[in-house]
JSON list of C-alpha atoms and ligand atoms in Angstrom, two decimals:
[
{"chain": "A", "resi": 1, "resn": "MET", "atom": "CA", "xyz": [-7.91, -9.48, 10.17]},
{"chain": "A", "resi": 2, "resn": "ARG", "atom": "CA", "xyz": [-10.02, -11.72, 7.29]},
{"chain": "A", "resi": 3, "resn": "LYS", "atom": "CA", "xyz": [-7.67, -13.35, 4.96]},
{"chain": "A", "resi": 4, "resn": "LEU", "atom": "CA", "xyz": [-7.44, -12.13, 1.49]},
{"chain": "A", "resi": 5, "resn": "LEU", "atom": "CA", "xyz": [-6.11, -13.96, -1.73]},
{"chain": "A", "resi": 6, "resn": "ALA", "atom": "CA", "xyz": [-3.61, -12.41, -4.05]},
{"chain": "A", "resi": 7, "resn": "LEU", "atom": "CA", "xyz": [-5.20, -13.62, -6.99]},
{"chain": "A", "resi": 8, "resn": "PHE", "atom": "CA", "xyz": [-2.58, -11.89, -9.54]},
{"chain": "A", "resi": 9, "resn": "LEU", "atom": "CA", "xyz": [1.16, -11.93, -10.31]},
{"chain": "A", "resi": 10, "resn": "LEU", "atom": "CA", "xyz": [2.60, -8.94, -10.51]},
{"chain": "A", "resi": 11, "resn": "LEU", "atom": "CA", "xyz": [5.80, -8.17, -12.82]},
{"chain": "A", "resi": 12, "resn": "SER", "atom": "CA", "xyz": [8.66, -6.08, -12.00]},
{"chain": "A", "resi": 13, "resn": "SER", "atom": "CA", "xyz": [9.11, -3.57, -14.46]},
{"chain": "A", "resi": 14, "resn": "PRO", "atom": "CA", "xyz": [12.91, -2.27, -15.51]},
{"chain": "A", "resi": 15, "resn": "VAL", "atom": "CA", "xyz": [13.91, 0.84, -13.22]},
{"chain": "A", "resi": 16, "resn": "GLY", "atom": "CA", "xyz": [14.11, 3.91, -15.72]},
{"chain": "A", "resi": 17, "resn": "ALA", "atom": "CA", "xyz": [13.50, 7.81, -15.09]},
{"chain": "A", "resi": 18, "resn": "GLU", "atom": "CA", "xyz": [10.23, 7.78, -15.51]},
{"chain": "A", "resi": 19, "resn": "GLU", "atom": "CA", "xyz": [9.51, 4.83, -13.11]},
{"chain": "A", "resi": 20, "resn": "ALA", "atom": "CA", "xyz": [11.93, 6.81, -10.24]},
{"chain": "A", "resi": 21, "resn": "ALA", "atom": "CA", "xyz": [9.61, 9.73, -11.14]},
{"chain": "A", "resi": 22, "resn": "GLN", "atom": "CA", "xyz": [6.62, 7.20, -10.71]},
{"chain": "A", "resi": 23, "resn": "THR", "atom": "CA", "xyz": [8.24, 6.16, -7.46]},
{"chain": "A", "resi": 24, "resn": "ASP", "atom": "CA", "xyz": [8.36, 9.72, -5.95]},
{"chain": "A", "resi": 25, "resn": "LYS", "atom": "CA", "xyz": [4.10, 10.24, -6.82]},
{"chain": "A", "resi": 26, "resn": "LEU", "atom": "CA", "xyz": [3.76, 6.82, -5.07]},
{"chain": "A", "resi": 27, "resn": "VAL", "atom": "CA", "xyz": [5.68, 7.40, -1.59]},
{"chain": "A", "resi": 28, "resn": "ASN", "atom": "CA", "xyz": [4.03, 11.20, -1.83]},
{"chain": "A", "resi": 29, "resn": "LEU", "atom": "CA", "xyz": [0.49, 9.14, -2.28]},
{"chain": "A", "resi": 30, "resn": "VAL", "atom": "CA", "xyz": [1.61, 7.20, 0.49]},
{"chain": "A", "resi": 31, "resn": "HIS", "atom": "CA", "xyz": [2.37, 10.12, 3.39]},
{"chain": "A", "resi": 32, "resn": "GLN", "atom": "CA", "xyz": [-0.18, 12.55, 1.74]},
{"chain": "A", "resi": 33, "resn": "ASP", "atom": "CA", "xyz": [-3.80, 10.79, 0.73]},
{"chain": "A", "resi": 34, "resn": "CYS", "atom": "CA", "xyz": [-2.49, 7.94, 3.14]},
{"chain": "A", "resi": 35, "resn": "GLY", "atom": "CA", "xyz": [-1.34, 9.82, 6.00]},
{"chain": "A", "resi": 36, "resn": "SER", "atom": "CA", "xyz": [-4.87, 11.66, 6.26]},
{"chain": "A", "resi": 37, "resn": "CYS", "atom": "CA", "xyz": [-5.86, 9.14, 8.13]},
{"chain": "A", "resi": 38, "resn": "HIS", "atom": "CA", "xyz": [-2.88, 7.05, 9.01]},
{"chain": "A", "resi": 39, "resn": "GLY", "atom": "CA", "xyz": [-1.13, 9.81, 9.75]},
{"chain": "A", "resi": 40, "resn": "LEU", "atom": "CA", "xyz": [1.58, 11.70, 7.89]},
{"chain": "A", "resi": 41, "resn": "THR", "atom": "CA", "xyz": [4.53, 9.63, 9.44]},
{"chain": "A", "resi": 42, "resn": "LEU", "atom": "CA", "xyz": [2.30, 6.26, 9.21]},
{"chain": "A", "resi": 43, "resn": "LYS", "atom": "CA", "xyz": [2.01, 5.68, 13.02]},
{"chain": "A", "resi": 44, "resn": "GLY", "atom": "CA", "xyz": [-1.63, 5.64, 13.36]},
{"chain": "A", "resi": 45, "resn": "GLY", "atom": "CA", "xyz": [-4.72, 7.91, 13.24]},
{"chain": "A", "resi": 46, "resn": "LEU", "atom": "CA", "xyz": [-7.95, 7.43, 12.64]},
{"chain": "A", "resi": 47, "resn": "GLY", "atom": "CA", "xyz": [-6.26, 4.00, 10.76]},
{"chain": "A", "resi": 48, "resn": "PRO", "atom": "CA", "xyz": [-3.71, 2.35, 12.36]},
{"chain": "A", "resi": 49, "resn": "ASP", "atom": "CA", "xyz": [-0.13, 2.33, 12.14]},
{"chain": "A", "resi": 50, "resn": "ILE", "atom": "CA", "xyz": [1.22, 0.81, 9.24]},
{"chain": "A", "resi": 51, "resn": "ARG", "atom": "CA", "xyz": [4.82, 0.96, 9.41]},
{"chain": "A", "resi": 52, "resn": "PRO", "atom": "CA", "xyz": [6.96, -1.81, 8.76]},
{"chain": "A", "resi": 53, "resn": "GLN", "atom": "CA", "xyz": [7.22, -3.33, 11.56]},
{"chain": "A", "resi": 54, "resn": "SER", "atom": "CA", "xyz": [3.21, -3.16, 12.51]},
{"chain": "A", "resi": 55, "resn": "LEU", "atom": "CA", "xyz": [2.75, -5.10, 9.35]},
{"chain": "A", "resi": 56, "resn": "SER", "atom": "CA", "xyz": [5.19, -7.86, 9.37]},
{"chain": "A", "resi": 57, "resn": "HIS", "atom": "CA", "xyz": [2.37, -10.15, 9.18]},
{"chain": "A", "resi": 58, "resn": "TYR", "atom": "CA", "xyz": [1.87, -9.18, 5.54]},
{"chain": "A", "resi": 59, "resn": "ASP", "atom": "CA", "xyz": [3.29, -10.34, 2.08]},
{"chain": "A", "resi": 60, "resn": "ILE", "atom": "CA", "xyz": [3.63, -7.83, -0.52]},
{"chain": "A", "resi": 61, "resn": "ASP", "atom": "CA", "xyz": [0.92, -9.58, -2.86]},
{"chain": "A", "resi": 62, "resn": "THR", "atom": "CA", "xyz": [-1.75, -9.95, 0.30]},
{"chain": "A", "resi": 63, "resn": "LEU", "atom": "CA", "xyz": [-0.97, -6.50, 1.38]},
{"chain": "A", "resi": 64, "resn": "SER", "atom": "CA", "xyz": [-1.49, -5.24, -3.02]},
{"chain": "A", "resi": 65, "resn": "THR", "atom": "CA", "xyz": [-4.75, -6.54, -1.92]},
{"chain": "A", "resi": 66, "resn": "VAL", "atom": "CA", "xyz": [-5.68, -4.35, 0.76]},
{"chain": "A", "resi": 67, "resn": "VAL", "atom": "CA", "xyz": [-4.33, -1.57, -0.49]},
{"chain": "A", "resi": 68, "resn": "LEU", "atom": "CA", "xyz": [-6.82, -2.06, -4.06]},
{"chain": "A", "resi": 69, "resn": "ASP", "atom": "CA", "xyz": [-9.72, -3.52, -2.41]},
{"chain": "A", "resi": 70, "resn": "GLY", "atom": "CA", "xyz": [-9.44, -1.65, 1.25]},
{"chain": "A", "resi": 71, "resn": "ILE", "atom": "CA", "xyz": [-11.33, -3.51, 4.11]},
{"chain": "A", "resi": 72, "resn": "PRO", "atom": "CA", "xyz": [-14.97, -3.89, 3.52]},
{"chain": "A", "resi": 73, "resn": "ASP", "atom": "CA", "xyz": [-17.15, -2.34, 6.14]},
{"chain": "A", "resi": 74, "resn": "THR", "atom": "CA", "xyz": [-14.52, -0.21, 7.65]},
{"chain": "A", "resi": 75, "resn": "ALA", "atom": "CA", "xyz": [-12.96, 3.19, 6.56]},
{"chain": "A", "resi": 76, "resn": "MET", "atom": "CA", "xyz": [-9.82, 1.76, 4.75]},
{"chain": "A", "resi": 77, "resn": "PRO", "atom": "CA", "xyz": [-11.12, 2.48, 1.28]},
{"chain": "A", "resi": 78, "resn": "PRO", "atom": "CA", "xyz": [-10.12, 0.73, -2.03]},
{"chain": "A", "resi": 79, "resn": "TRP", "atom": "CA", "xyz": [-7.14, 2.23, -4.03]},
{"chain": "A", "resi": 80, "resn": "ARG", "atom": "CA", "xyz": [-8.36, -0.08, -7.04]},
{"chain": "A", "resi": 81, "resn": "PRO", "atom": "CA", "xyz": [-9.94, 2.94, -8.62]},
{"chain": "A", "resi": 82, "resn": "LEU", "atom": "CA", "xyz": [-7.55, 5.18, -8.21]},
{"chain": "A", "resi": 83, "resn": "MET", "atom": "CA", "xyz": [-4.09, 3.11, -9.16]},
{"chain": "A", "resi": 84, "resn": "SER", "atom": "CA", "xyz": [-2.73, 0.11, -11.20]},
{"chain": "A", "resi": 85, "resn": "GLU", "atom": "CA", "xyz": [-2.05, -3.28, -9.42]},
{"chain": "A", "resi": 86, "resn": "ALA", "atom": "CA", "xyz": [1.82, -2.64, -10.60]},
{"chain": "A", "resi": 87, "resn": "ASP", "atom": "CA", "xyz": [1.58, 0.68, -8.36]},
{"chain": "A", "resi": 88, "resn": "ALA", "atom": "CA", "xyz": [-0.35, -0.93, -5.62]},
{"chain": "A", "resi": 89, "resn": "LYS", "atom": "CA", "xyz": [2.63, -3.41, -5.63]},
{"chain": "A", "resi": 90, "resn": "LYS", "atom": "CA", "xyz": [5.25, -0.50, -5.25]},
{"chain": "A", "resi": 91, "resn": "ILE", "atom": "CA", "xyz": [3.13, 0.99, -2.59]},
{"chain": "A", "resi": 92, "resn": "ALA", "atom": "CA", "xyz": [3.23, -2.64, -0.39]},
{"chain": "A", "resi": 93, "resn": "GLU", "atom": "CA", "xyz": [6.70, -2.38, -0.97]},
{"chain": "A", "resi": 94, "resn": "TYR", "atom": "CA", "xyz": [7.56, 0.99, 0.12]},
{"chain": "A", "resi": 95, "resn": "LEU", "atom": "CA", "xyz": [5.04, -0.07, 3.57]},
{"chain": "A", "resi": 96, "resn": "LEU", "atom": "CA", "xyz": [6.88, -3.73, 3.82]},
{"chain": "A", "resi": 97, "resn": "GLN", "atom": "CA", "xyz": [10.30, -2.24, 3.61]},
{"chain": "A", "resi": 98, "resn": "GLY", "atom": "CA", "xyz": [10.31, 1.50, 4.16]},
{"chain": "A", "resi": 99, "resn": "ASP", "atom": "CA", "xyz": [11.89, 2.01, 0.63]},
{"chain": "A", "resi": 100, "resn": "VAL", "atom": "CA", "xyz": [11.57, 0.94, -3.20]},
{"chain": "A", "resi": 101, "resn": "LYS", "atom": "CA", "xyz": [14.00, -0.30, -5.66]},
{"chain": "B", "resi": 201, "resn": "LIG", "atom": "C1", "xyz": [-10.00, 7.32, 4.98]},
{"chain": "B", "resi": 201, "resn": "LIG", "atom": "C2", "xyz": [-9.10, 7.23, 5.90]},
{"chain": "B", "resi": 201, "resn": "LIG", "atom": "C3", "xyz": [-8.23, 5.86, 5.13]},
{"chain": "B", "resi": 201, "resn": "LIG", "atom": "C4", "xyz": [-7.73, 6.35, 4.06]},
{"chain": "B", "resi": 201, "resn": "LIG", "atom": "C5", "xyz": [-7.34, 7.33, 3.08]},
{"chain": "B", "resi": 201, "resn": "LIG", "atom": "C6", "xyz": [-6.32, 5.08, 4.21]},
{"chain": "B", "resi": 201, "resn": "LIG", "atom": "N1", "xyz": [-6.70, 3.85, 5.05]},
{"chain": "B", "resi": 201, "resn": "LIG", "atom": "FE1", "xyz": [-6.01, 2.75, 5.64]},
{"chain": "B", "resi": 201, "resn": "LIG", "atom": "N2", "xyz": [-6.91, 1.94, 7.05]},
{"chain": "B", "resi": 201, "resn": "LIG", "atom": "C7", "xyz": [-7.57, 3.01, 7.39]},
{"chain": "B", "resi": 201, "resn": "LIG", "atom": "C8", "xyz": [-8.54, 2.04, 8.27]},
{"chain": "B", "resi": 201, "resn": "LIG", "atom": "C9", "xyz": [-9.53, 2.85, 9.40]},
{"chain": "B", "resi": 201, "resn": "LIG", "atom": "C10", "xyz": [-8.36, 0.74, 8.64]},
{"chain": "B", "resi": 201, "resn": "LIG", "atom": "C11", "xyz": [-8.50, -0.22, 9.56]},
{"chain": "B", "resi": 201, "resn": "LIG", "atom": "C12", "xyz": [-9.37, -1.00, 8.60]},
{"chain": "B", "resi": 201, "resn": "LIG", "atom": "C13", "xyz": [-10.04, -2.04, 10.26]},
{"chain": "B", "resi": 201, "resn": "LIG", "atom": "O1", "xyz": [-10.45, -1.94, 11.42]},
{"chain": "B", "resi": 201, "resn": "LIG", "atom": "O2", "xyz": [-9.40, -3.00, 10.03]},
{"chain": "B", "resi": 201, "resn": "LIG", "atom": "C14", "xyz": [-7.27, 0.81, 7.70]},
{"chain": "B", "resi": 201, "resn": "LIG", "atom": "C15", "xyz": [-6.12, 0.03, 7.53]},
{"chain": "B", "resi": 201, "resn": "LIG", "atom": "C16", "xyz": [-5.26, 0.11, 6.60]},
{"chain": "B", "resi": 201, "resn": "LIG", "atom": "C17", "xyz": [-4.36, -1.39, 6.63]},
{"chain": "B", "resi": 201, "resn": "LIG", "atom": "C18", "xyz": [-4.08, -2.65, 7.45]},
{"chain": "B", "resi": 201, "resn": "LIG", "atom": "C19", "xyz": [-3.68, -2.40, 8.61]},
{"chain": "B", "resi": 201, "resn": "LIG", "atom": "C20", "xyz": [-3.52, -3.64, 8.93]},
{"chain": "B", "resi": 201, "resn": "LIG", "atom": "O3", "xyz": [-2.56, -3.74, 10.41]},
{"chain": "B", "resi": 201, "resn": "LIG", "atom": "O4", "xyz": [-3.96, -4.59, 8.85]},
{"chain": "B", "resi": 201, "resn": "LIG", "atom": "C21", "xyz": [-3.29, -1.23, 5.58]},
{"chain": "B", "resi": 201, "resn": "LIG", "atom": "C22", "xyz": [-1.61, -2.07, 5.16]},
{"chain": "B", "resi": 201, "resn": "LIG", "atom": "C23", "xyz": [-3.71, -0.04, 4.87]},
{"chain": "B", "resi": 201, "resn": "LIG", "atom": "N3", "xyz": [-5.14, 0.93, 5.94]},
{"chain": "B", "resi": 201, "resn": "LIG", "atom": "C24", "xyz": [-2.84, 1.14, 4.42]},
{"chain": "B", "resi": 201, "resn": "LIG", "atom": "C25", "xyz": [-3.40, 2.09, 3.40]},
{"chain": "B", "resi": 201, "resn": "LIG", "atom": "C26", "xyz": [-2.55, 3.18, 2.67]},
{"chain": "B", "resi": 201, "resn": "LIG", "atom": "C27", "xyz": [-1.70, 2.02, 1.63]},
{"chain": "B", "resi": 201, "resn": "LIG", "atom": "C28", "xyz": [-3.41, 3.80, 2.05]},
{"chain": "B", "resi": 201, "resn": "LIG", "atom": "C29", "xyz": [-3.25, 4.85, 0.94]},
{"chain": "B", "resi": 201, "resn": "LIG", "atom": "C30", "xyz": [-3.12, 3.92, -0.16]},
{"chain": "B", "resi": 201, "resn": "LIG", "atom": "C31", "xyz": [-4.40, 4.26, 3.11]},
{"chain": "B", "resi": 201, "resn": "LIG", "atom": "N4", "xyz": [-4.51, 2.34, 3.63]},
{"chain": "B", "resi": 201, "resn": "LIG", "atom": "C32", "xyz": [-5.33, 4.85, 2.98]},
{"chain": "B", "resi": 201, "resn": "LIG", "atom": "C33", "xyz": [-8.34, 4.23, 7.02]},
{"chain": "B", "resi": 201, "resn": "LIG", "atom": "C34", "xyz": [-7.83, 4.56, 5.75]}
]
């Protein structure tokens, strides 16, 4: 894996009902959209296994950068046009922990 620079600082926002709804949306997106390549249960398909045990070499910032920018010259697309950096960070947390606070 090429080394990616995490160039941004992400702030966590307070948890509210709206935030919880947004989290549900993101978890759904991970299984539907990411799952179309990585498998519905994320254990791999066209794309590799992205369950927590397979991503332990990533930290949250690096992982959210992978989600935002994709992996050049591979089928892994950049998601920056479709989500905020905060959303990508949540997804990274979800992928690493299998859960989001
Ligand atoms: C069009 C298919 C496709 C979609 C959709 C897709 N990916 Fe990927 N993804 C790939 C492929 C292919 C790779 C492997 C790239 C390579 O060869 O390094 C990859 C690699 C990754 C990696 C790196 C895995 C590792 O072990 O280094 C992560 C993390 C990842 N994807 C997360 C996501 C997330 C999160 C989403 C949804 C927001 C997503 N992907 C959507 C195809 C896809």
